[in-house]
Coordinates of N, CA and C in Angstrom, one line a residue:
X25 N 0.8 -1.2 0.0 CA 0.0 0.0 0.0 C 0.9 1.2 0.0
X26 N 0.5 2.3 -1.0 CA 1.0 3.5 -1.2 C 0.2 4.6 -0.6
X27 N 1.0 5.8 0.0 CA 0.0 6.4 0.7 C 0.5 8.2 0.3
X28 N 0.3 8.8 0.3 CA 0.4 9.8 -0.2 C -0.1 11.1 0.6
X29 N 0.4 11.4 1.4 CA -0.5 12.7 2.5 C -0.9 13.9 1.6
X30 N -2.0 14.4 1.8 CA -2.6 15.6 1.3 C -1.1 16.9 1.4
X31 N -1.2 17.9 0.3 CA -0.2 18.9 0.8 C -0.6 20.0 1.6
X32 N -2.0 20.0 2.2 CA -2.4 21.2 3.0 C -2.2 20.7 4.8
X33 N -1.3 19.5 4.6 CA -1.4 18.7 6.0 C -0.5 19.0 6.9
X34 N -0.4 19.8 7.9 CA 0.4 19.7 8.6 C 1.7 19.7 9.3
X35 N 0.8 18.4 10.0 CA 1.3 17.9 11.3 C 1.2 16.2 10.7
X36 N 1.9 15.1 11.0 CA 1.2 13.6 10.9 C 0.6 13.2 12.3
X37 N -0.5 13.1 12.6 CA -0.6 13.0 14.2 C -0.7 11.8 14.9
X38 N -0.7 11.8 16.3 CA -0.1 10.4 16.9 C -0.9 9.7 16.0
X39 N -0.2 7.7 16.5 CA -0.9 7.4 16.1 C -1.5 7.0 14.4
X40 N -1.2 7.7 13.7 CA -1.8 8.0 12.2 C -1.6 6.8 11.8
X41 N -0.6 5.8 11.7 CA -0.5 4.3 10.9 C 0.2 3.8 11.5
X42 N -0.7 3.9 12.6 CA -0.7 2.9 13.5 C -0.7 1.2 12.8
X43 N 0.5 0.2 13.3 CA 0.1 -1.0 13.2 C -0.3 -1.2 11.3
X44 N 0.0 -0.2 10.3 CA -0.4 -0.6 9.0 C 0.8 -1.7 8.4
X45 N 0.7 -2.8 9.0 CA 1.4 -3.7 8.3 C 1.8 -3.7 6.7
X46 N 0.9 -3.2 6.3 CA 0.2 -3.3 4.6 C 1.4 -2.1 4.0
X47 N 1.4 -0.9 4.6 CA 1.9 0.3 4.2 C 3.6 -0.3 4.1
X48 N 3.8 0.1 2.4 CA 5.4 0.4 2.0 C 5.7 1.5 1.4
X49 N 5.5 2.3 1.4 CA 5.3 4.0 0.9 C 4.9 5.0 1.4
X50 N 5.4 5.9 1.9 CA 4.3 6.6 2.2 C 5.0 8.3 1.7
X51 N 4.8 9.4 1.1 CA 4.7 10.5 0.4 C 4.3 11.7 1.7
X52 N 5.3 12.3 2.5 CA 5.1 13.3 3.2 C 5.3 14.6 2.6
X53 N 4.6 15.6 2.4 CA 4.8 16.7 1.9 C 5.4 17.6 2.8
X54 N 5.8 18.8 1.8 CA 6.6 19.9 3.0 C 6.0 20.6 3.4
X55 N 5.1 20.7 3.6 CA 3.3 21.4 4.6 C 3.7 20.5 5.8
X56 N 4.4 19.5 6.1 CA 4.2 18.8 7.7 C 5.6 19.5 7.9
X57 N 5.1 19.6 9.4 CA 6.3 20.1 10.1 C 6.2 19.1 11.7
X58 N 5.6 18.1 11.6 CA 5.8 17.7 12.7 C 5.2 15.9 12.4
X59 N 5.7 15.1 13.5 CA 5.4 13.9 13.2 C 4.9 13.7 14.6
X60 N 3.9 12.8 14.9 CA 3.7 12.4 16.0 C 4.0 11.2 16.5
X61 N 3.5 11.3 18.0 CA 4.0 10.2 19.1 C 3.7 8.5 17.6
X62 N 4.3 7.7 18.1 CA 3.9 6.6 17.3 C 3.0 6.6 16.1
X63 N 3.4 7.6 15.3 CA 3.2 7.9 13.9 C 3.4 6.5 12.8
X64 N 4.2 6.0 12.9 CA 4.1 5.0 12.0 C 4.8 3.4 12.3
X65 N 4.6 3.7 14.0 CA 4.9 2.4 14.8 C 4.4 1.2 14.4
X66 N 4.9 0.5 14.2 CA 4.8 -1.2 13.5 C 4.5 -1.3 12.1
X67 N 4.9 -0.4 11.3 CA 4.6 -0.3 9.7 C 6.1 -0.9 9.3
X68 N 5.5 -2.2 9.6 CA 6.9 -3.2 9.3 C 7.2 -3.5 7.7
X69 N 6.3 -3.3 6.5 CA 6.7 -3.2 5.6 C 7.4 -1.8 4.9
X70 N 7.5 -0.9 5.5 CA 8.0 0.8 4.8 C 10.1 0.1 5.3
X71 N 10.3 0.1 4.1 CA 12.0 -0.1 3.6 C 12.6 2.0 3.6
X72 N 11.9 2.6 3.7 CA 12.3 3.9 3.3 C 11.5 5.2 3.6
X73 N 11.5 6.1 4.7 CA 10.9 7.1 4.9 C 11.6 8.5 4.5
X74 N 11.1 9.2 4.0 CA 11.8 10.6 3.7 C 11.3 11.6 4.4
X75 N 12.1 12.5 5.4 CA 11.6 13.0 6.3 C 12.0 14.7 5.5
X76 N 10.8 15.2 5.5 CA 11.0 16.4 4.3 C 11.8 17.3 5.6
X77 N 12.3 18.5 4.8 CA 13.5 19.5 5.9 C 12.3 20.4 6.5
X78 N 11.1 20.1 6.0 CA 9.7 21.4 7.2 C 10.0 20.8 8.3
X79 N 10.0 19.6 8.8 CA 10.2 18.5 9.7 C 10.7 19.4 10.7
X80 N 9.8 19.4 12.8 CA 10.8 20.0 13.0 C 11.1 19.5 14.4
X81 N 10.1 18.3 14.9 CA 9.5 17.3 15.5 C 9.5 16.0 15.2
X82 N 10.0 15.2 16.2 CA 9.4 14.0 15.9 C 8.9 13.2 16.9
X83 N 7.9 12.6 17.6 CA 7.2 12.5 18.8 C 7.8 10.6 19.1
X84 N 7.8 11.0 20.5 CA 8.1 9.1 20.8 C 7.8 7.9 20.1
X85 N 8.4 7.0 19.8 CA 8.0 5.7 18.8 C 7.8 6.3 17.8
X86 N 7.8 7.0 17.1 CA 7.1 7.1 15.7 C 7.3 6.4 14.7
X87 N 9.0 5.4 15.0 CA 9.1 4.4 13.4 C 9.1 3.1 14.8
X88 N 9.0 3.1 16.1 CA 9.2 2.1 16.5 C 8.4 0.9 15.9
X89 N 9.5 -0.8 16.0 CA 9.0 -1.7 15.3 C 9.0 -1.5 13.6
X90 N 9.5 -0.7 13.0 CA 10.0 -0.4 11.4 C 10.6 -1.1 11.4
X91 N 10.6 -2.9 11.0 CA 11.5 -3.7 10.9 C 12.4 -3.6 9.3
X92 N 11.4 -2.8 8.4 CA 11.9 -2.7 7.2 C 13.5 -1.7 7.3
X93 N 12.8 -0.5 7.7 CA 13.9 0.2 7.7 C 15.8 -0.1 8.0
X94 N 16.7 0.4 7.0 CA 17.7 0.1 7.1 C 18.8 1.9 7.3
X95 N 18.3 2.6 7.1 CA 19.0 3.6 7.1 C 17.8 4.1 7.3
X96 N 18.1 5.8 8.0 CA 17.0 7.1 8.1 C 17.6 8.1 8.3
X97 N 17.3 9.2 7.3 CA 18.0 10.4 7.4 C 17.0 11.6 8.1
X98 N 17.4 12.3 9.1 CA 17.0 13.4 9.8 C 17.5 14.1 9.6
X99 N 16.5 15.1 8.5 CA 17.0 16.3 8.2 C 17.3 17.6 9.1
X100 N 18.3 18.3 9.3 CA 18.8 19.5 9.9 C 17.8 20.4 10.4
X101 N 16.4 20.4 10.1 CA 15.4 21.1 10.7 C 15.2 21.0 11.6
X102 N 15.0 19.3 11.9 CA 14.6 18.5 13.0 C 15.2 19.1 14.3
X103 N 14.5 19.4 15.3 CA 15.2 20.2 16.5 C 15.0 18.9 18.0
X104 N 14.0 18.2 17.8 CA 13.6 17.7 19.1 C 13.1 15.9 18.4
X105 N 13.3 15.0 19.2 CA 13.5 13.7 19.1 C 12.9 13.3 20.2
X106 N 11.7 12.2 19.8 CA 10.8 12.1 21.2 C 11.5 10.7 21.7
X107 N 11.7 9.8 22.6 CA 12.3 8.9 23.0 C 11.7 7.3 22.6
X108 N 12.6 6.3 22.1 CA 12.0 5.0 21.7 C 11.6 5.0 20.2
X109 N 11.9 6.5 19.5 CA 12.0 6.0 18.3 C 12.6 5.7 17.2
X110 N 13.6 5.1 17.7 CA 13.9 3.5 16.6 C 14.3 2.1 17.6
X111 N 13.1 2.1 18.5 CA 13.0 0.9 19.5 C 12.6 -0.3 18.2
X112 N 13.5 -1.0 18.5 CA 12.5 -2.8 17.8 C 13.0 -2.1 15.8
X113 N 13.9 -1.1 15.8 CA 14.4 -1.1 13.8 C 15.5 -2.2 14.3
X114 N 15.4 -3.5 13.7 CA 16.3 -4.3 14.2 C 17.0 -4.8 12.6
X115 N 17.0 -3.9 11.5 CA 17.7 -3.9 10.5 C 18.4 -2.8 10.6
X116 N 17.9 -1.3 11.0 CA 18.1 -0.2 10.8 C 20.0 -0.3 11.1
X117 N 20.9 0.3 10.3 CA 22.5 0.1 10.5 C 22.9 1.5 10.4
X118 N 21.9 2.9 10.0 CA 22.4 3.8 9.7 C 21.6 4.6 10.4
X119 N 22.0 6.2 11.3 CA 20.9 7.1 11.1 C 21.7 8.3 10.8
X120 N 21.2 9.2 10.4 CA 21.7 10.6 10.3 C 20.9 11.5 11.1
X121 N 21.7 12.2 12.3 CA 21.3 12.9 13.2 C 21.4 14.4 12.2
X122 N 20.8 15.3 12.5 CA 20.8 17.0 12.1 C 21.5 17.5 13.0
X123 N 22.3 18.6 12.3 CA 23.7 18.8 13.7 C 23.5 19.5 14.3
X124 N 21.8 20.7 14.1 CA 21.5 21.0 15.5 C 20.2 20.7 16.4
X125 N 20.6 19.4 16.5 CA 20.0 18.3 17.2 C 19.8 19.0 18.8
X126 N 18.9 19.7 19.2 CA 18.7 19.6 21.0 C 18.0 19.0 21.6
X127 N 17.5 17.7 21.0 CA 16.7 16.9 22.1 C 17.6 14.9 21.4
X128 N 17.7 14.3 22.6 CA 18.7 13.3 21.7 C 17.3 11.8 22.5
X129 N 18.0 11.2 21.2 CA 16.2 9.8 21.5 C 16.8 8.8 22.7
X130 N 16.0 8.6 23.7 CA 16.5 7.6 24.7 C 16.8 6.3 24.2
X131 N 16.6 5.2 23.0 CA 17.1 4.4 22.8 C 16.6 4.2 21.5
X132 N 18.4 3.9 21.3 CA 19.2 3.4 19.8 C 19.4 2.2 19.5
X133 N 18.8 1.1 18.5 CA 19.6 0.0 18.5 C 21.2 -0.6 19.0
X134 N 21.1 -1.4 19.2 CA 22.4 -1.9 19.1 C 23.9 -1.1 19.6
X135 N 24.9 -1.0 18.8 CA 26.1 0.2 19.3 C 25.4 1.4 18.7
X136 N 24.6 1.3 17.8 CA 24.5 2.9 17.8 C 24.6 4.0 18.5
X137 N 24.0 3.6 20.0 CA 23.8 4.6 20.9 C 25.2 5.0 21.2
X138 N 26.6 4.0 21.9 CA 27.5 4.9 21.8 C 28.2 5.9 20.6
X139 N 27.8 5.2 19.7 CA 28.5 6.0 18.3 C 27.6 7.5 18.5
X140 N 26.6 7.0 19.1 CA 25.4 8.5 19.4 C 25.8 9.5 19.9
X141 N 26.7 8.8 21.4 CA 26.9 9.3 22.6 C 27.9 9.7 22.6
X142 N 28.9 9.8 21.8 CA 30.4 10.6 21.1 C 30.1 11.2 20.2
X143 N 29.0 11.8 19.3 CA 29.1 12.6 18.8 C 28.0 13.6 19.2
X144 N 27.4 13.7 20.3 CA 26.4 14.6 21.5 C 27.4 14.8 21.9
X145 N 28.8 14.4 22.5 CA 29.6 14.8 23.4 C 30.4 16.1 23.5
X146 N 30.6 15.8 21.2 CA 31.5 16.3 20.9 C 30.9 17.8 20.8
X147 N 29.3 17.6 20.5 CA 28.5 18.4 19.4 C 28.2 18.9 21.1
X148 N 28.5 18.9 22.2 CA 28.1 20.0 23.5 C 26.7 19.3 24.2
X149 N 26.1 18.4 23.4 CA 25.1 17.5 24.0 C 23.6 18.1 23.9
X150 N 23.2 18.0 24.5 CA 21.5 18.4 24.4 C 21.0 18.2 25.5
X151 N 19.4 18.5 25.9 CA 18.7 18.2 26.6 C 17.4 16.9 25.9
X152 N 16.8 16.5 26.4 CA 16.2 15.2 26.5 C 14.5 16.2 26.6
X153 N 13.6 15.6 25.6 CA 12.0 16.3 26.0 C 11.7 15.5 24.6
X154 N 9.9 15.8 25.2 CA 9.5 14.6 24.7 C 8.0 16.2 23.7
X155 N 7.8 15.8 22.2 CA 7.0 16.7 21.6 C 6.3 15.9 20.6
X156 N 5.2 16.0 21.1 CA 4.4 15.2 19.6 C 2.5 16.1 20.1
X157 N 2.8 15.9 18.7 CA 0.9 16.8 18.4 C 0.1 15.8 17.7
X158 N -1.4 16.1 18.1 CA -2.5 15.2 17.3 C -3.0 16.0 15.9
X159 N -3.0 15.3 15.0 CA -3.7 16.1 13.8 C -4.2 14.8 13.0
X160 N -3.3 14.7 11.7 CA -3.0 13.9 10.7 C -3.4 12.1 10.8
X161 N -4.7 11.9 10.5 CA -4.8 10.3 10.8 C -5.2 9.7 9.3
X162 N -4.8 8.3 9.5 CA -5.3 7.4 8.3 C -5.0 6.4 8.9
X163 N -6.6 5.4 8.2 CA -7.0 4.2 8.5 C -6.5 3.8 7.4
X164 N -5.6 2.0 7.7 CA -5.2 1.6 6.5 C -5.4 0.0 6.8
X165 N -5.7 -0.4 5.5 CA -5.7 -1.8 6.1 C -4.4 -2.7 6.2
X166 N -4.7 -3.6 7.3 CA -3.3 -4.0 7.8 C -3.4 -5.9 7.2
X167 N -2.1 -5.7 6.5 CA -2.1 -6.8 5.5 C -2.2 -8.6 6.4
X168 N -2.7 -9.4 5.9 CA -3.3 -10.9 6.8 C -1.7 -11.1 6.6
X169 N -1.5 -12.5 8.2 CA -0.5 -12.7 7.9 C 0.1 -13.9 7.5
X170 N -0.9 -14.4 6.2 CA -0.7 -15.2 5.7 C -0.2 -14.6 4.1
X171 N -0.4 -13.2 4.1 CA 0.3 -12.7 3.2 C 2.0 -12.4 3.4
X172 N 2.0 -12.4 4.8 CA 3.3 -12.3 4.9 C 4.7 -12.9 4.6

């Protein structure tokens, strides 16, 4: 399933695709400026999210359980990072932090978090806060798992 957000949208709000097993696509416009709390938590089929540079939030969990994902770039807009989201990307091998990063995510796969935690050190660190808004929803159906 391909999904395509409207361009007068936003915010993606908590919640929005939720659990869409089905969803491998999804099209964010640069009208969002914000992602919410578990925004696209267990959307285990998406291999690839593009996080436009309006982006300036991103709310707890939001890719948690993204088993697809392998790399994710956070564009430089991004100011605040809600905690647990890239809990359970147990492919994910890459992320790209924005270098003025002031809020840093409580948990990283695997070593990432040290590789995290030396370059917060270097970069003067941050503070830790948690920002997600409701707006942006879609029902999608979530694929049988005998399709799987």
């Amino acid at each position: 399933t391909s999904i395509t957000i409207p361009e007068n949208v936003t915010s993606i709000g908590e919640y929005a695709f939720y659990y869409c097993t089905g969803l491998t696509e999804i099209t964010i416009p640069v009208s969002v400026a914000s992602i919410g709390s578990n925004a696209f938590n267990r959307c285990m089929a998406i291999t690839d999210i593009v996080i436009p540079d309006s982006v300036t939030s991103i709310g707890s969990n939001a890719f948690l359980g993204c088993i697809g994902l392998t790399d994710l770039v956070i564009p430089d807009s991004v100011t605040t990072l809600g905690y647990g989201i890239f809990s359970e990307c147990t492919l994910l091998k890459e992320i790209t932090l924005p270098k003025n990063i002031t809020v840093i995510p409580q948990e990283i796969p695997g070593t990432m978090l040290g590789q995290i935690n030396q370059m917060m050190a270097l970069a003067g660190g941050g503070k830790r806060e948690l920002l997600a808004r409701r707006s942006y929803s879609h029902r999608c159906p979530r694929s049988s798992p005998s399709a799987q």
